[in-house]
Coordinates of C-alpha atoms in Angstrom, one line a residue:
Chain A
M1 CA -25.2 -30.0 4.2
R2 CA -24.6 -26.2 4.2
N3 CA -23.6 -23.9 1.4
L4 CA -21.2 -21.2 2.6
C5 CA -20.3 -18.1 0.6
M6 CA -17.1 -16.1 1.6
K7 CA -15.2 -13.0 0.5
V8 CA -11.5 -13.1 0.3
N9 CA -8.8 -10.5 -0.2
Y10 CA -5.3 -11.4 -1.4
D11 CA -2.0 -9.8 -2.4
G12 CA -1.4 -12.0 -5.4
T13 CA 2.3 -11.2 -5.7
E14 CA 3.6 -14.5 -4.4
Y15 CA 0.9 -16.7 -6.0
D16 CA 0.2 -18.5 -9.3
G17 CA -3.3 -17.1 -9.6
F18 CA -6.6 -18.0 -8.0
Q19 CA -7.4 -21.3 -9.7
T20 CA -5.8 -24.6 -8.8
Q21 CA -2.8 -25.5 -11.0
P22 CA -0.8 -28.7 -11.1
N23 CA 2.1 -27.0 -9.3
G24 CA 0.0 -25.8 -6.4
N25 CA 0.7 -22.3 -4.9
T26 CA -2.6 -20.9 -5.9
I27 CA -5.1 -19.0 -3.7
Q28 CA -7.6 -21.8 -4.2
D29 CA -5.1 -24.4 -2.9
Y30 CA -4.4 -22.4 0.2
L31 CA -8.1 -21.8 0.9
E32 CA -9.0 -25.5 0.4
S33 CA -6.1 -26.5 2.6
A34 CA -7.2 -24.1 5.3
I35 CA -10.8 -25.5 5.2
C36 CA -9.4 -29.0 5.4
S37 CA -7.3 -28.1 8.4
L38 CA -10.4 -26.7 10.0
T39 CA -13.0 -29.3 9.2
G40 CA -11.1 -32.3 7.9
E41 CA -13.0 -32.1 4.6
R42 CA -11.2 -32.4 1.3
L43 CA -13.5 -30.3 -0.8
K44 CA -13.4 -28.1 -3.8
I45 CA -14.4 -24.4 -3.6
T46 CA -15.9 -22.5 -6.5
G47 CA -14.5 -19.0 -7.1
S48 CA -16.4 -16.2 -8.9
G49 CA -13.8 -16.6 -11.6
R50 CA -10.0 -16.9 -12.1
T51 CA -7.4 -14.3 -11.5
D52 CA -4.0 -14.5 -13.3
A53 CA -0.7 -15.0 -11.5
G54 CA 0.3 -11.9 -9.6
V55 CA -3.2 -10.4 -9.8
H56 CA -4.8 -9.2 -6.5
A57 CA -8.3 -9.3 -5.1
Y58 CA -10.0 -7.0 -2.8
G59 CA -13.4 -8.7 -3.0
Q60 CA -13.1 -12.1 -4.6
V61 CA -16.1 -14.4 -3.7
F62 CA -16.2 -18.2 -3.4
N63 CA -18.6 -20.8 -2.1
F64 CA -18.5 -24.5 -1.0
H65 CA -20.6 -27.1 0.5
T66 CA -19.7 -28.4 3.9
E67 CA -21.0 -30.8 6.6
S68 CA -19.2 -28.8 9.3
P69 CA -21.4 -27.4 12.1
I70 CA -19.0 -24.5 12.9
P71 CA -21.2 -21.4 13.5
I72 CA -21.0 -18.9 10.6
E73 CA -19.6 -16.1 12.7
R74 CA -16.5 -18.2 13.6
W75 CA -15.3 -19.0 10.1
C76 CA -13.4 -15.9 9.1
L77 CA -11.0 -15.9 12.1
A78 CA -10.7 -19.7 12.1
L79 CA -9.7 -19.8 8.4
N80 CA -7.4 -16.8 8.7
A81 CA -5.5 -18.6 11.4
W82 CA -4.6 -21.3 8.8
L83 CA -4.0 -18.9 5.9
P84 CA -0.8 -17.1 4.9
R85 CA -0.7 -13.5 5.9
D86 CA -1.4 -12.2 2.4
I87 CA -4.7 -14.1 2.0
I88 CA -7.6 -12.9 4.3
V89 CA -11.2 -14.1 4.4
T90 CA -13.3 -11.1 5.4
D91 CA -16.8 -12.3 5.1
A92 CA -18.7 -15.6 5.6
R93 CA -22.4 -16.2 5.2
E94 CA -24.7 -19.2 4.7
V95 CA -26.5 -19.1 1.3
P96 CA -29.1 -21.3 -0.3
L97 CA -27.8 -24.7 -1.5
T98 CA -28.4 -23.6 -5.1
F99 CA -26.0 -20.6 -4.9
H100 CA -23.0 -20.8 -7.2
A101 CA -20.3 -18.1 -7.0
R102 CA -19.4 -18.2 -10.7
R103 CA -22.6 -18.9 -12.5
M104 CA -24.6 -16.4 -10.4
A105 CA -22.2 -13.5 -10.5
K106 CA -24.0 -10.6 -12.1
R107 CA -21.3 -7.8 -12.2
K108 CA -17.6 -7.8 -11.6
T109 CA -15.4 -4.8 -11.1
Y110 CA -11.7 -4.7 -11.7
R111 CA -9.3 -1.9 -10.8
Y112 CA -6.1 -1.2 -12.8
S113 CA -3.5 1.2 -11.2
I114 CA -0.9 3.1 -13.1
N115 CA 1.6 5.2 -11.3
A116 CA 2.4 8.0 -13.7
N117 CA 4.7 9.9 -11.4
R118 CA 8.4 10.1 -12.1
F119 CA 9.3 7.7 -9.4
P120 CA 7.7 4.4 -8.2
D121 CA 5.6 4.6 -5.1
I122 CA 7.5 2.7 -2.5
F123 CA 4.3 1.7 -0.6
H124 CA 2.2 0.6 -3.5
R125 CA 4.6 -0.8 -6.0
R126 CA 3.2 -4.3 -5.7
T127 CA -0.1 -3.1 -7.0
Q128 CA 0.9 -0.5 -9.6
A129 CA 2.4 -0.4 -13.0
H130 CA 5.0 2.4 -13.3
H131 CA 4.7 4.6 -16.3
P132 CA 6.7 7.8 -15.7
T133 CA 6.5 9.2 -19.3
K134 CA 3.8 11.5 -20.6
L135 CA 0.3 10.1 -20.7
D136 CA -2.7 11.9 -22.2
V137 CA -5.3 10.8 -19.6
Q138 CA -8.1 12.6 -21.3
A139 CA -7.5 10.6 -24.5
M140 CA -7.4 7.4 -22.5
E141 CA -10.7 8.3 -20.9
Q142 CA -12.2 8.9 -24.4
G143 CA -10.9 5.5 -25.5
L144 CA -12.3 3.8 -22.4
A145 CA -15.7 5.3 -23.1
H146 CA -15.8 3.6 -26.5
L147 CA -15.6 0.2 -24.7
I148 CA -18.7 0.7 -22.6
G149 CA -21.7 -1.3 -24.0
T150 CA -22.3 -4.8 -25.3
F151 CA -19.7 -5.9 -27.8
D152 CA -17.8 -8.9 -29.1
Y153 CA -14.5 -8.3 -27.3
T154 CA -12.5 -10.8 -29.3
S155 CA -9.8 -8.1 -30.1
F156 CA -9.4 -7.7 -26.3
A157 CA -9.2 -11.4 -25.4
S158 CA -6.2 -13.7 -25.2
R159 CA -5.7 -15.9 -28.3
R160 CA -5.8 -18.8 -25.8
S161 CA -9.4 -18.0 -24.7
Q162 CA -11.5 -21.1 -24.8
K163 CA -14.8 -19.4 -24.7
T164 CA -16.9 -19.8 -27.8
N165 CA -18.8 -16.6 -27.3
H166 CA -16.9 -13.4 -26.8
V167 CA -19.8 -11.1 -26.3
R168 CA -19.8 -9.3 -23.0
T169 CA -21.2 -6.1 -21.5
I170 CA -19.2 -3.4 -19.9
Y171 CA -21.7 -1.4 -17.7
E172 CA -19.4 1.2 -16.4
A173 CA -15.8 2.3 -16.8
Y174 CA -14.0 5.4 -15.5
M175 CA -10.6 6.7 -14.3
T176 CA -9.6 8.6 -11.2
V177 CA -6.3 10.4 -10.7
D178 CA -4.9 10.6 -7.2
H179 CA -2.3 13.4 -6.8
S180 CA -1.6 12.8 -3.1
F181 CA 1.8 11.2 -3.9
S182 CA 2.8 13.8 -6.5
R183 CA 5.7 16.0 -5.6
P184 CA 4.8 19.6 -5.5
G185 CA 6.2 21.6 -8.5
S186 CA 7.1 18.4 -10.4
D187 CA 5.7 17.0 -13.6
D188 CA 4.3 14.0 -11.7
Q189 CA 1.0 12.9 -13.3
G190 CA -0.5 11.1 -10.3
I191 CA -1.8 7.6 -9.7
I192 CA -4.3 6.7 -12.4
H193 CA -6.9 4.1 -11.2
T194 CA -9.2 2.7 -13.9
Y195 CA -12.3 0.9 -12.7
I196 CA -14.2 -1.3 -15.2
T197 CA -17.5 -3.1 -14.3
G198 CA -18.8 -5.7 -16.6
S199 CA -21.0 -8.8 -16.8
G200 CA -17.9 -10.9 -17.1
F201 CA -14.5 -10.7 -18.6
L202 CA -12.5 -12.8 -21.1
Q203 CA -9.0 -14.0 -20.4
H204 CA -6.6 -11.0 -20.1
M205 CA -9.5 -8.7 -21.2
V206 CA -8.8 -5.9 -18.7
R207 CA -5.0 -6.1 -19.2
I208 CA -5.4 -5.9 -23.0
I209 CA -7.8 -3.0 -22.6
M210 CA -5.3 -1.2 -20.4
G211 CA -2.3 -2.0 -22.7
T212 CA -4.4 -0.5 -25.6
L213 CA -5.3 2.6 -23.6
L214 CA -1.7 3.1 -22.6
E215 CA -0.9 3.2 -26.3
V216 CA -3.7 5.8 -26.7
G217 CA -2.2 7.8 -23.7
E218 CA 1.3 7.7 -25.4
G219 CA -0.2 8.9 -28.7
K220 CA 0.6 5.6 -30.6
K221 CA -3.1 5.1 -31.1
S222 CA -6.0 7.4 -31.1
A223 CA -9.1 7.1 -28.8
D224 CA -11.2 6.9 -32.0
D225 CA -9.3 3.8 -33.1
I226 CA -11.1 1.8 -30.4
P227 CA -14.4 1.3 -32.2
F228 CA -12.4 -0.1 -35.2
I229 CA -10.3 -2.3 -33.0
L230 CA -13.6 -3.7 -31.5
E231 CA -15.1 -4.2 -34.9
A232 CA -12.0 -6.1 -36.2
K233 CA -12.5 -8.9 -33.7
N234 CA -8.8 -9.5 -34.1
R235 CA -6.4 -9.6 -31.1
S236 CA -3.5 -8.3 -33.2
K237 CA -5.3 -4.9 -33.7
A238 CA -5.3 -4.1 -29.9
G239 CA -2.3 -3.1 -27.8
P240 CA -0.1 -5.4 -25.7
T241 CA -1.3 -7.1 -22.5
A242 CA -0.4 -4.8 -19.7
V243 CA 1.4 -6.2 -16.6
G244 CA -0.7 -8.3 -14.3
H245 CA 0.5 -7.0 -10.9
A246 CA -1.3 -3.7 -11.3
L247 CA -4.7 -5.5 -11.6
T248 CA -7.1 -6.1 -8.7
L249 CA -10.4 -7.9 -8.8
W250 CA -12.2 -5.1 -6.9
S251 CA -15.7 -6.5 -6.3
V252 CA -18.2 -9.2 -7.4
E253 CA -22.0 -8.5 -7.2
Y254 CA -24.9 -10.9 -7.1
E255 CA -28.7 -10.5 -7.1
E256 CA -29.9 -8.2 -4.4
N257 CA -30.9 -11.0 -2.0
I258 CA -27.5 -12.5 -2.0
K259 CA -25.4 -9.4 -2.5
K260 CA -21.8 -9.8 -1.4
H261 CA -20.4 -6.3 -1.5
Chain B
M1 CA 33.7 19.9 -3.9
R2 CA 29.9 20.0 -4.0
N3 CA 27.3 19.4 -1.3
L4 CA 24.3 17.4 -2.5
C5 CA 21.1 17.1 -0.6
M6 CA 18.6 14.3 -1.5
K7 CA 15.3 12.9 -0.5
V8 CA 14.8 9.2 -0.2
N9 CA 11.7 7.0 0.3
Y10 CA 12.0 3.5 1.6
D11 CA 10.0 0.5 2.6
G12 CA 11.9 -0.4 5.8
T13 CA 10.5 -3.9 6.1
E14 CA 13.6 -5.7 5.0
Y15 CA 16.2 -3.4 6.6
D16 CA 17.9 -2.9 9.9
G17 CA 17.1 0.8 10.1
F18 CA 18.6 3.9 8.4
Q19 CA 21.9 4.2 10.1
T20 CA 25.0 2.0 9.4
Q21 CA 25.3 -1.0 11.7
P22 CA 28.1 -3.5 12.0
N23 CA 26.0 -6.1 10.2
G24 CA 25.2 -3.9 7.2
N25 CA 21.8 -4.2 5.6
T26 CA 20.9 -0.6 6.5
I27 CA 19.4 2.1 4.2
Q28 CA 22.6 4.2 4.7
D29 CA 24.8 1.2 3.6
Y30 CA 22.8 0.8 0.4
L31 CA 22.8 4.5 -0.4
E32 CA 26.6 4.7 0.1
S33 CA 27.2 1.6 -1.9
A34 CA 25.0 3.1 -4.8
I35 CA 27.0 6.3 -4.7
C36 CA 30.3 4.4 -4.7
S37 CA 29.1 2.4 -7.8
L38 CA 28.2 5.6 -9.5
T39 CA 31.2 7.9 -8.6
G40 CA 33.8 5.5 -7.2
E41 CA 33.9 7.6 -4.0
R42 CA 33.8 5.8 -0.6
L43 CA 32.0 8.5 1.3
K44 CA 29.7 8.8 4.3
I45 CA 26.3 10.4 4.0
T46 CA 24.5 12.3 6.7
G47 CA 20.9 11.5 7.3
S48 CA 18.4 13.9 9.0
G49 CA 18.2 11.3 11.7
R50 CA 18.0 7.6 12.3
T51 CA 15.0 5.4 11.8
D52 CA 14.6 2.1 13.6
A53 CA 14.6 -1.3 12.0
G54 CA 11.4 -1.9 10.0
V55 CA 10.5 1.8 10.1
H56 CA 9.7 3.4 6.7
A57 CA 10.4 6.8 5.2
Y58 CA 8.4 8.8 2.7
G59 CA 10.7 11.9 2.9
Q60 CA 14.0 11.1 4.6
V61 CA 16.7 13.7 3.8
F62 CA 20.4 13.2 3.6
N63 CA 23.5 15.0 2.2
F64 CA 27.0 14.3 1.3
H65 CA 30.1 16.0 -0.2
T66 CA 31.2 14.8 -3.6
E67 CA 33.8 15.6 -6.2
S68 CA 31.6 14.1 -8.9
P69 CA 30.8 16.3 -11.9
I70 CA 27.5 14.4 -12.6
P71 CA 24.8 17.0 -13.4
I72 CA 22.3 17.4 -10.6
E73 CA 19.3 16.3 -12.7
R74 CA 20.9 12.9 -13.4
W75 CA 21.5 11.7 -9.9
C76 CA 18.1 10.3 -9.0
L77 CA 17.7 7.9 -11.9
A78 CA 21.4 7.0 -11.7
L79 CA 21.3 6.1 -8.0
N80 CA 18.0 4.3 -8.3
A81 CA 19.5 2.1 -10.9
W82 CA 21.9 0.8 -8.3
L83 CA 19.5 0.7 -5.4
P84 CA 17.1 -2.2 -4.4
R85 CA 13.5 -1.7 -5.5
D86 CA 12.3 -0.7 -2.0
I87 CA 14.7 2.3 -1.7
I88 CA 14.1 5.2 -4.1
V89 CA 15.8 8.6 -4.3
T90 CA 13.2 11.1 -5.4
D91 CA 14.9 14.5 -5.2
A92 CA 18.5 15.8 -5.6
R93 CA 19.7 19.3 -5.3
E94 CA 22.9 21.2 -4.8
V95 CA 23.1 23.0 -1.5
P96 CA 25.7 25.3 0.2
L97 CA 28.7 23.5 1.5
T98 CA 27.7 24.4 5.0
F99 CA 24.3 22.5 4.8
H100 CA 24.0 19.6 7.2
A101 CA 21.0 17.3 7.0
R102 CA 20.8 16.5 10.7
R103 CA 21.9 19.7 12.4
M104 CA 19.9 22.0 10.2
A105 CA 16.6 20.1 10.3
K106 CA 13.9 22.4 11.8
R107 CA 10.9 20.2 11.9
K108 CA 10.2 16.5 11.4
T109 CA 6.9 14.8 10.8
Y110 CA 6.2 11.2 11.6
R111 CA 3.1 9.2 10.6
Y112 CA 1.8 6.2 12.6
S113 CA -0.9 4.0 11.1
I114 CA -3.3 1.8 13.0
N115 CA -5.7 -0.4 11.2
A116 CA -8.7 -0.6 13.6
N117 CA -10.8 -2.6 11.2
R118 CA -11.6 -6.2 12.1
F119 CA -9.3 -7.6 9.4
P120 CA -5.8 -6.7 8.3
D121 CA -5.6 -4.6 5.1
I122 CA -3.9 -6.9 2.6
F123 CA -2.4 -4.0 0.7
H124 CA -1.0 -2.0 3.6
R125 CA -0.1 -4.5 6.2
R126 CA 3.6 -3.7 5.9
T127 CA 2.9 -0.1 7.1
Q128 CA 0.1 -0.7 9.6
A129 CA -0.4 -2.0 13.1
H130 CA -3.5 -4.1 13.3
H131 CA -5.8 -3.3 16.3
P132 CA -9.2 -4.9 15.7
T133 CA -10.6 -4.4 19.2
K134 CA -12.5 -1.3 20.3
L135 CA -10.6 2.0 20.4
D136 CA -11.9 5.3 21.8
V137 CA -10.3 7.6 19.2
Q138 CA -11.7 10.7 20.7
A139 CA -9.9 9.9 24.0
M140 CA -6.7 9.2 22.0
E141 CA -7.0 12.6 20.3
Q142 CA -7.4 14.3 23.7
G143 CA -4.4 12.5 25.0
L144 CA -2.4 13.5 22.0
A145 CA -3.3 17.1 22.5
H146 CA -1.7 17.1 25.9
L147 CA 1.6 16.2 24.3
I148 CA 1.7 19.4 22.1
G149 CA 4.2 22.0 23.4
T150 CA 7.7 22.1 24.8
F151 CA 8.3 19.4 27.4
D152 CA 10.9 17.1 28.9
Y153 CA 9.8 13.9 27.2
T154 CA 11.9 11.5 29.3
S155 CA 8.8 9.4 30.0
F156 CA 8.5 8.9 26.3
A157 CA 12.1 8.1 25.5
S158 CA 13.9 4.7 25.4
R159 CA 15.8 4.0 28.6
R160 CA 18.8 3.6 26.2
S161 CA 18.6 7.2 25.0
Q162 CA 22.0 8.7 25.1
K163 CA 20.8 12.3 24.9
T164 CA 21.6 14.4 27.9
N165 CA 18.7 16.8 27.2
H166 CA 15.2 15.4 26.7
V167 CA 13.4 18.7 26.1
R168 CA 11.8 18.8 22.7
T169 CA 8.9 20.7 21.1
I170 CA 5.9 19.1 19.4
Y171 CA 4.4 21.7 17.2
E172 CA 1.5 19.9 15.8
A173 CA -0.2 16.5 16.2
Y174 CA -3.5 15.2 14.9
M175 CA -5.3 12.0 13.8
T176 CA -7.3 11.2 10.7
V177 CA -9.6 8.3 10.3
D178 CA -9.9 6.7 6.8
H179 CA -13.0 4.6 6.3
S180 CA -12.5 3.7 2.7
F181 CA -11.5 0.2 3.6
S182 CA -14.2 -0.3 6.2
R183 CA -16.8 -2.9 5.3
P184 CA -20.3 -1.4 5.1
G185 CA -22.5 -2.4 8.1
S186 CA -19.6 -3.8 10.0
D187 CA -18.0 -2.4 13.2
D188 CA -14.8 -1.6 11.4
Q189 CA -13.3 1.5 13.0
G190 CA -11.2 2.6 10.0
I191 CA -7.5 3.3 9.5
I192 CA -6.2 5.8 12.1
H193 CA -3.3 7.8 10.9
T194 CA -1.5 9.9 13.6
Y195 CA 0.8 12.7 12.3
I196 CA 3.2 14.3 14.8
T197 CA 5.5 17.2 13.9
G198 CA 8.3 18.2 16.2
S199 CA 11.6 19.9 16.5
G200 CA 13.2 16.5 16.9
F201 CA 12.4 13.2 18.5
L202 CA 14.1 11.0 21.1
Q203 CA 14.8 7.3 20.6
H204 CA 11.4 5.4 20.3
M205 CA 9.5 8.6 21.2
V206 CA 6.8 8.4 18.6
R207 CA 6.3 4.6 19.2
I208 CA 6.1 5.1 23.0
I209 CA 3.6 8.0 22.5
M210 CA 1.5 5.7 20.3
G211 CA 1.8 2.7 22.7
T212 CA 0.5 5.1 25.5
L213 CA -2.3 6.5 23.3
L214 CA -3.4 2.9 22.4
E215 CA -3.7 2.3 26.2
V216 CA -5.8 5.4 26.4
G217 CA -7.9 4.1 23.4
E218 CA -8.4 0.8 25.2
G219 CA -9.5 2.5 28.4
K220 CA -6.4 1.3 30.4
K221 CA -5.3 4.9 30.8
S222 CA -7.2 8.2 30.7
A223 CA -6.3 11.1 28.4
D224 CA -5.8 13.2 31.5
D225 CA -3.1 10.9 32.7
I226 CA -0.8 12.2 30.0
P227 CA 0.2 15.4 31.8
F228 CA 1.2 13.4 34.9
I229 CA 3.1 10.9 32.8
L230 CA 5.1 13.8 31.2
E231 CA 5.7 15.3 34.6
A232 CA 7.0 12.1 36.1
K233 CA 10.0 12.0 33.6
N234 CA 9.9 8.3 34.1
R235 CA 9.7 5.8 31.2
S236 CA 7.9 3.2 33.3
K237 CA 4.8 5.6 33.7
A238 CA 4.2 5.6 29.9
G239 CA 2.7 2.7 27.9
P240 CA 4.7 0.1 25.9
T241 CA 6.7 0.8 22.7
A242 CA 4.3 0.3 19.8
V243 CA 5.4 -1.8 16.9
G244 CA 7.9 -0.2 14.5
H245 CA 6.6 -1.3 11.2
A246 CA 3.5 1.1 11.4
L247 CA 5.8 4.2 11.7
T248 CA 6.9 6.3 8.7
L249 CA 9.2 9.3 8.7
W250 CA 6.9 11.5 6.7
S251 CA 8.8 14.7 6.0
V252 CA 11.8 16.8 7.2
E253 CA 11.7 20.5 6.9
Y254 CA 14.6 23.0 6.8
E255 CA 14.8 26.8 6.7
E256 CA 12.7 28.3 3.9
N257 CA 15.6 28.8 1.5
I258 CA 16.6 25.1 1.6
K259 CA 13.2 23.6 2.1
K260 CA 12.9 20.0 1.0
H261 CA 9.2 19.2 1.1

């Protein structure tokens, strides 16, 4: 018996999220089906966590136990041959039998991308929310800074969250603005990427954070409202859940000796 | 009568090229249909030039004469409302009645993108050729430099070219290598973007240049073969026509007073 840990990138546009659903068409289903085609084993993989329908991953991690003797360096290309073009396994390594991709994940980073130019970006529209009207990015950054720390994030969790404990830690969060697609002389505001690194995330947490920060950017809320929203522990105090297709699970980190990124 | 000049971006994946074809499904067809929906006019637009099936544009330019009184600042959003999501008009201005988008184009720039990493890039696979095996980028750059100047590019033109004169000028050509998607510690070679600016381009010219440079990168040809290939004026001396979906018409430039980019 071997325990294999892999990294997978996917364009989530056409899928119903990472985790197996009754209707199929999830990333997990396609990965398990590719493994079965390769080894004949009907096994279950363990992802580092779910991603919603339409959400992408640049560095999702999963593991599974296999009896297959296939050498580790052959797995990526062999699995990719069985996978659709928008799911790509980019790393495979053998890990101790005790390794568990979800329970042992230490830090996760998500990226949320907002195109604040006047027009959609034809080459990245699958991974960007389009917000052509005026945004106060500085206020959004101030609001984001209030979210760094260890808090009960109930206000920023889906009401359907089944977790009993909503305390999480956000270690790091920042925004970058890319002007390389802005038209010279226009009022294009650039592509705003928000990176948020935390110990773990509640259902819809990044999207609700972003929906709230967009309201801050629009002037509907103030950056200094954020601490009160956190304190309220009440979903209705935060902003709407921002669209999922602009969200990408960017990386998952483990203890140094089994680091994946 | 007004003469309007517009800039359009498109993801060419789903289309049969820019210029009208008997079967429809071209960028020009969709633009003319959107204009007709807006103004009721069945008119013909003039593009700065064709692009092949599957080729993209980040700054294609076209013009047309219209009787419509719609104010110039309304055109982009109004046309975009009628266009598919992967065709976007990003600029509209009124130009002298004598302006002609093809005849008056002074310089065109194309970009060709090669992913030389081991795995395809999930977020840019529609606009990249994937070439995971070893490429000598320095040799490719040396080969590219030999193509700068004024030459008869018959060796780099489709045999179906109907132009009587194959003399063109390449003003500028260079490569950039983007390592932001390379996996640390891997032998990923990065994303190689080649930018070529010229007075005009023959049918398939950039793709044949790139197919030839890929042979140079693979060691099948030497950079110093390029002058002899040019001199031969014989299509069979150059390399194959590289895939179209990695090519993007990047910008079109006009005289200073009517500059579009």
